[in-house]
XYZ file of C-alpha atoms in Angstrom:
448
model
C 46.730 -4.882 38.217
C 49.231 -6.419 36.672
C 50.005 -4.249 33.584
C 50.079 -0.903 34.183
C 50.463 2.097 32.013
C 47.586 1.111 29.458
C 47.004 4.888 28.757
C 43.393 4.564 29.641
C 43.038 4.717 33.069
C 40.853 7.138 34.442
C 43.045 9.645 37.178
C 41.495 11.576 40.310
C 41.147 14.591 38.860
C 39.068 13.301 35.832
C 36.429 12.049 38.413
C 32.680 12.983 38.117
C 29.857 13.586 40.592
C 27.332 10.388 40.698
C 24.732 12.830 39.486
C 26.865 13.583 36.162
C 26.575 9.988 35.361
C 22.823 9.369 36.274
C 22.340 12.092 34.027
C 24.061 10.268 30.914
C 22.136 7.126 31.625
C 19.015 8.877 31.743
C 19.306 10.818 28.696
C 19.781 7.563 26.694
C 16.820 6.264 28.165
C 14.673 9.248 26.790
C 14.736 8.189 23.466
C 12.335 7.236 20.777
C 13.204 3.083 21.129
C 12.485 3.121 24.454
C 8.432 4.460 23.521
C 8.088 1.953 21.139
C 9.413 -0.923 23.270
C 6.472 0.233 25.766
C 3.914 -0.381 22.831
C 5.930 -3.910 22.395
C 5.045 -4.601 25.698
C 1.110 -3.562 25.439
C 1.121 -5.111 22.106
C 1.986 -8.505 23.774
C -0.740 -8.470 25.668
C 0.458 -7.769 29.150
C -1.906 -6.087 31.846
C -0.853 -2.806 33.377
C 0.762 -4.614 36.356
C 2.686 -7.429 34.567
C 4.536 -4.162 32.222
C 5.192 -2.213 35.666
C 6.606 -5.612 37.174
C 8.763 -6.487 33.862
C 9.752 -3.162 33.747
C 10.920 -2.834 37.337
C 12.676 -6.705 37.179
C 14.224 -5.831 33.814
C 15.758 -2.817 34.967
C 16.596 -4.312 38.050
C 18.306 -7.326 36.543
C 20.461 -4.411 34.035
C 21.479 -2.269 37.126
C 22.478 -5.582 39.127
C 25.107 -6.737 36.327
C 25.829 -3.039 35.191
C 26.703 -1.795 38.489
C 29.280 -5.214 39.296
C 30.893 -4.122 35.799
C 30.889 0.030 37.050
C 32.482 -1.038 40.603
C 34.950 -3.032 38.647
C 35.615 -0.138 36.304
C 35.802 2.603 38.598
C 38.197 0.261 40.716
C 40.531 0.038 37.466
C 39.844 2.665 36.267
C 39.478 1.246 32.518
C 37.091 1.119 29.421
C 35.074 -2.119 28.715
C 37.415 -3.202 25.855
C 40.361 -2.821 28.143
C 38.679 -4.516 31.341
C 36.930 -7.313 29.486
C 40.368 -8.304 27.760
C 41.091 -10.116 31.967
C 38.271 -12.271 30.954
C 38.667 -12.827 27.131
C 42.366 -11.675 26.666
C 43.003 -8.608 24.402
C 42.412 -10.464 21.094
C 38.872 -12.358 22.183
C 38.249 -8.631 23.805
C 38.340 -6.966 20.307
C 36.585 -9.464 18.199
C 33.932 -10.190 20.572
C 33.300 -6.223 22.013
C 33.454 -5.420 18.123
C 30.859 -7.916 16.809
C 28.591 -7.365 18.915
C 28.927 -3.476 18.919
C 28.611 -3.487 15.087
C 25.438 -5.220 15.211
C 23.745 -3.417 18.030
C 24.802 -0.056 16.539
C 23.984 -0.870 13.167
C 20.957 -2.642 14.264
C 19.433 0.898 15.819
C 20.655 2.947 13.085
C 18.264 0.760 10.617
C 15.400 0.670 12.992
C 15.546 4.799 13.963
C 16.220 5.321 10.147
C 12.980 3.241 9.392
C 11.360 5.176 12.497
C 11.768 8.627 10.582
C 10.706 7.124 7.298
C 7.379 6.206 8.579
C 6.995 9.341 10.026
C 7.599 11.193 7.137
C 5.449 8.743 5.090
C 2.732 8.651 6.976
C 2.666 12.579 7.344
C 2.852 13.206 3.569
C 0.396 10.675 3.065
C -1.899 12.265 5.505
C -1.027 15.766 3.489
C -2.248 14.034 0.409
C -5.382 12.233 1.615
C -3.719 8.913 1.192
C -2.352 6.131 2.869
C 1.715 5.837 3.338
C 2.826 2.797 1.423
C 5.777 0.413 1.881
C 7.529 1.941 -1.156
C 6.916 5.834 0.324
C 8.195 4.208 3.781
C 11.385 2.700 2.271
C 12.183 6.162 0.781
C 11.966 7.882 3.061
C 14.066 5.549 5.418
C 16.644 5.794 2.612
C 16.116 9.173 2.855
C 16.584 10.052 6.630
C 19.016 7.203 6.566
C 21.704 9.268 4.106
C 20.902 12.394 6.183
C 22.104 10.327 9.478
C 25.011 8.837 8.068
C 26.408 12.255 6.113
C 26.048 13.702 9.120
C 27.847 11.531 11.522
C 30.739 11.351 8.468
C 31.210 15.242 7.894
C 30.488 16.231 11.764
C 28.118 18.873 12.787
C 29.060 20.887 15.411
C 25.144 21.773 16.261
C 24.089 18.523 16.937
C 24.897 18.608 20.878
C 22.641 21.611 20.863
C 19.784 19.695 19.288
C 20.370 17.112 21.724
C 19.451 20.210 24.228
C 16.629 20.797 22.451
C 15.633 17.185 21.238
C 14.749 15.643 24.853
C 12.817 17.848 26.618
C 10.871 18.571 23.236
C 10.501 14.345 23.138
C 9.228 14.637 27.039
C 6.744 17.526 26.172
C 5.062 16.030 23.226
C 4.704 12.544 25.017
C 2.891 14.162 27.655
C 0.989 16.242 25.530
C 0.066 13.329 23.613
C -0.879 10.823 26.510
C -2.823 13.843 27.989
C -4.592 14.791 24.902
C -5.350 10.977 24.410
C -7.163 10.665 27.841
C -9.347 14.046 27.684
C -10.214 14.081 23.812
C -10.233 10.576 22.631
C -11.458 8.558 25.331
C -8.345 7.497 26.631
C -8.890 7.342 29.652
C -11.731 4.657 29.270
C -9.539 2.568 27.052
C -6.688 2.429 29.938
C -9.393 1.908 32.638
C -11.141 -1.252 30.780
C -7.854 -2.267 29.382
C -7.890 -6.228 29.833
C -6.287 -8.169 27.411
C -7.364 -11.725 26.609
C -4.184 -13.216 25.802
C -0.602 -12.422 27.486
C 2.916 -12.799 26.428
C 3.610 -13.352 29.750
C 5.742 -11.794 31.812
C 8.986 -13.354 30.687
C 8.596 -11.854 27.246
C 8.294 -8.722 29.232
C 11.240 -8.576 30.963
C 13.237 -10.335 28.005
C 11.930 -7.312 25.668
C 13.224 -4.924 28.747
C 16.559 -6.187 29.258
C 17.235 -5.829 25.272
C 15.908 -2.475 25.527
C 19.156 -1.231 27.748
C 21.679 -4.531 27.538
C 24.358 -2.878 25.611
C 24.191 -0.112 28.055
C 24.429 -2.201 31.233
C 27.426 -3.501 29.683
C 29.123 -0.739 28.382
C 28.565 1.073 31.905
C 32.125 0.630 32.052
C 32.723 3.697 29.543
C 31.091 5.963 31.943
C 31.336 4.587 35.554
C 35.051 4.454 35.527
C 34.916 8.339 36.207
C 32.694 7.768 39.343
C 34.504 8.415 42.845
C 33.437 5.285 44.243
C 31.419 2.234 44.107
C 28.645 4.069 46.146
C 28.662 6.711 43.715
C 28.423 3.778 41.066
C 25.560 2.316 42.859
C 23.609 5.548 42.799
C 24.448 6.863 39.290
C 23.295 3.490 38.056
C 19.565 3.215 40.380
C 18.646 6.895 39.884
C 19.960 7.174 36.388
C 18.158 4.155 34.742
C 14.548 2.783 36.239
C 12.793 6.321 36.637
C 13.430 7.503 33.290
C 12.696 4.036 32.204
C 9.667 3.472 34.233
C 8.516 6.867 32.478
C 9.160 6.360 28.764
C 8.017 2.723 28.511
C 4.935 3.640 30.163
C 4.124 6.267 28.474
C 4.962 4.096 25.031
C 2.801 1.258 26.429
C -0.165 3.814 27.581
C 0.000 5.732 24.536
C -0.152 2.632 22.505
C -3.220 1.559 24.533
C -5.412 4.317 23.735
C -4.425 4.259 19.905
C -4.273 0.884 19.438
C -0.783 0.694 17.909
C 2.993 1.306 18.764
C 4.186 2.648 15.688
C 5.333 6.387 17.530
C 4.531 8.077 14.353
C 1.259 6.798 14.220
C 0.193 7.238 17.887
C 1.623 11.345 17.521
C -0.955 12.033 14.530
C -3.871 10.083 15.768
C -3.625 12.113 18.687
C -3.732 15.498 16.563
C 0.295 16.007 17.241
C 1.374 15.373 13.383
C 3.841 17.983 12.882
C 5.377 18.594 16.397
C 5.193 15.152 17.285
C 7.479 14.399 13.569
C 9.849 17.234 14.755
C 10.248 16.018 17.993
C 10.650 12.521 16.860
C 13.109 13.290 13.971
C 15.426 15.718 16.454
C 15.344 12.947 19.073
C 16.248 10.168 16.463
C 18.835 12.344 14.617
C 21.169 13.146 17.485
C 20.743 9.466 18.906
C 21.684 7.433 15.351
C 24.707 9.871 14.469
C 26.118 8.094 17.885
C 25.019 5.100 16.539
C 26.832 5.223 13.027
C 29.875 6.473 14.486
C 29.708 4.266 17.294
C 29.289 1.246 14.636
C 32.160 2.342 12.609
C 34.436 2.727 15.403
C 33.611 -0.936 15.921
C 34.257 -1.867 12.544
C 37.841 -0.287 12.399
C 38.926 -2.123 15.333
C 37.475 -5.683 14.546
C 38.926 -5.012 10.803
C 42.020 -3.694 12.621
C 42.210 -0.109 10.937
C 43.220 3.134 12.663
C 40.858 5.637 13.861
C 42.044 8.017 10.685
C 39.432 5.451 8.768
C 36.453 5.971 10.782
C 34.232 8.037 7.762
C 35.146 4.895 5.935
C 33.896 2.397 8.549
C 31.253 4.881 9.701
C 29.844 5.000 6.264
C 29.763 0.928 5.789
C 28.080 0.961 9.112
C 25.211 3.617 8.107
C 24.834 2.265 4.642
C 24.049 -1.468 6.009
C 21.818 0.196 8.669
C 20.089 2.073 6.026
C 19.512 -1.047 3.970
C 17.790 -2.341 6.569
C 15.685 0.396 6.971
C 14.309 0.070 3.496
C 13.890 -3.656 3.793
C 11.690 -3.407 6.887
C 13.489 -4.184 9.634
C 11.428 -2.157 11.699
C 8.884 -5.038 10.927
C 11.638 -7.375 12.738
C 12.207 -4.656 15.809
C 11.047 -7.787 18.327
C 13.345 -10.017 16.401
C 15.990 -7.568 17.052
C 14.979 -6.707 20.522
C 15.297 -10.424 21.096
C 18.821 -10.880 19.951
C 20.340 -8.617 21.737
C 19.183 -10.035 24.968
C 20.153 -13.045 23.841
C 23.651 -12.207 23.269
C 24.760 -9.134 24.918
C 23.858 -10.244 29.020
C 26.246 -13.645 28.903
C 29.320 -11.102 28.276
C 28.653 -9.457 31.497
C 28.514 -13.320 33.195
C 32.028 -14.098 32.228
C 33.317 -10.029 33.384
C 31.563 -10.294 36.575
C 32.754 -13.912 36.699
C 36.664 -13.255 36.069
C 37.036 -9.851 38.583
C 34.430 -11.002 41.793
C 34.651 -14.506 41.616
C 38.203 -15.606 40.613
C 39.686 -12.208 41.310
C 37.714 -11.721 44.568
C 36.883 -7.820 43.744
C 40.185 -7.147 44.264
C 42.081 -4.407 42.168
C 45.232 -6.066 42.304
C 43.935 -8.943 41.338
C 43.249 -7.954 37.815
C 45.024 -8.720 34.876
C 45.348 -8.125 31.165
C 45.364 -11.110 29.086
C 47.179 -11.274 25.559
C 45.715 -13.292 22.950
C 42.780 -15.108 23.514
C 41.480 -16.756 26.578
C 40.309 -20.225 26.071
C 38.213 -19.977 29.011
C 36.677 -16.206 28.703
C 35.672 -17.051 24.775
C 34.180 -20.451 25.450
C 32.187 -19.208 28.714
C 30.739 -16.271 26.589
C 29.996 -18.466 23.693
C 28.237 -21.107 25.532
C 26.388 -18.459 27.568
C 25.304 -16.642 24.150
C 23.774 -19.845 23.181
C 21.917 -20.754 26.334
C 20.404 -17.249 26.314
C 19.156 -17.241 22.625
C 17.948 -21.020 22.413
C 16.005 -20.132 26.235
C 15.225 -16.608 25.236
C 13.877 -17.759 22.080
C 16.010 -15.736 19.557
C 15.753 -18.460 17.659
C 12.124 -18.442 17.097
C 12.481 -15.814 14.770
C 14.026 -18.159 12.222
C 11.144 -20.785 11.912
C 12.951 -22.646 9.081
C 16.039 -23.168 11.206
C 14.142 -23.876 14.243
C 12.224 -26.613 11.624
C 15.838 -28.160 11.266
C 16.635 -27.773 14.534
C 14.051 -28.180 17.508
C 17.156 -27.693 20.075
C 18.013 -24.151 19.209
C 14.186 -23.095 21.034
C 13.949 -24.304 24.095
C 11.746 -21.466 26.169
C 12.836 -21.951 29.929
C 12.529 -18.947 32.111
C 14.143 -15.903 31.180
C 16.752 -15.664 28.522
C 19.650 -13.143 29.421
C 19.465 -14.186 32.916
C 20.096 -17.981 31.596
C 23.141 -16.327 29.354
C 24.496 -14.687 32.415
C 24.273 -17.290 35.132
C 25.652 -19.943 32.718
C 28.807 -17.978 31.468
C 29.227 -17.027 34.889
C 29.286 -20.912 36.100
C 30.915 -22.247 33.282
C 33.516 -19.383 33.546
C 34.234 -20.356 37.057
C 34.474 -24.198 36.680
C 36.574 -23.812 33.414
C 39.364 -21.439 34.930
C 39.465 -24.046 38.141
C 40.324 -26.378 35.856
C 42.687 -24.574 34.091
C 44.464 -23.215 37.199
C 44.658 -26.870 38.284
C 45.805 -27.880 34.989
C 48.863 -24.866 35.234
C 49.719 -25.899 38.732
C 50.313 -29.767 37.962
C 52.355 -28.298 34.783
C 54.436 -26.331 36.966
C 54.862 -29.047 39.785
C 55.890 -31.516 37.207
C 58.621 -29.334 35.308
C 59.657 -28.618 39.023
C 59.882 -32.411 39.822
C 62.471 -32.366 36.729
């Protein structure tokens, strides 16, 4: 590595057991959005076999690129933002990663606030014998968005202990709901007879699964840099992601098959566990959403060139933006948000992998941090992200835009895979051209 002493390198004594890192990934998988994505798969008309295959392929793809990025992080001991400067340049890394993190964190904050709002609106309406209205859902979305935002800004020391309660409770409630749905509400026959007439297809399923953890796969560097060796990166990624992912997504899918809807709050209410289910949902969402607001605030600080002392202001801005989106009905655009994530994020992995594993031949000593913007890296990422969005159907969520520019929606294969491959190939080609041009100019200068 050409530049020493960045101040981010993990020391030998800081390295952790692979099981500790795997636990981080498993904890990240056990959350409300995973249940919702499982519901999206069944709502898309996928058969149970297609759902299982989509989950295995989708998380297999994520594990493949998170292992490559994670092994680089393990080699160098660097977090994502510093590591990506090798392919994007210090400024390119700062702006691109900050924008991606800000969009992802603000979007997830809005979705989870809206999930809590929907749950409270349904519960209060049920108590009064009425139906939840869009106005009541928006009101409770704002209330819970503000509560979570205040917690993120002022801090809440008991939050980590809430997490210890929330994760097991959510798992227990999901299992109870699934068992209750099968034994008490004829859910077994509903699952046995489940045979959708139309299916959105395996490509749709894979794209949704990839979107569910696309960001986690890229930021794996921040955690895998603590691994003791490359083998531990592989074990922690596979064991931490795939089992928990299969459990949560299939639980969400089966719950939605039993009840006919994927709004998890409505699902739990219909299965007779409204209050306990609501408590589990709120606690699990609360602990996750505080992190979303805080991470989104840090991303905005980095993007605007502010130091961490201003995090309360930027966290407030990030959380407020997410709360506004929640009140505006972001939950109804959940599938579109997932499509955006699956188009934007994986292409970043392609650029990072190309720089270290192809151009640098996977050797730590070949890695170097580049100052400013790397035209090769930034161009490669933008091209890959556009291809991922165009072929993955991201722009299909904007009919007017596609009507004006039909080339923005050309479904082909799997959008996230296309984005990774294209960004990787473009980087390798442009890097060789740039290296050849540099060698030529150096030779010309020497002759003079």
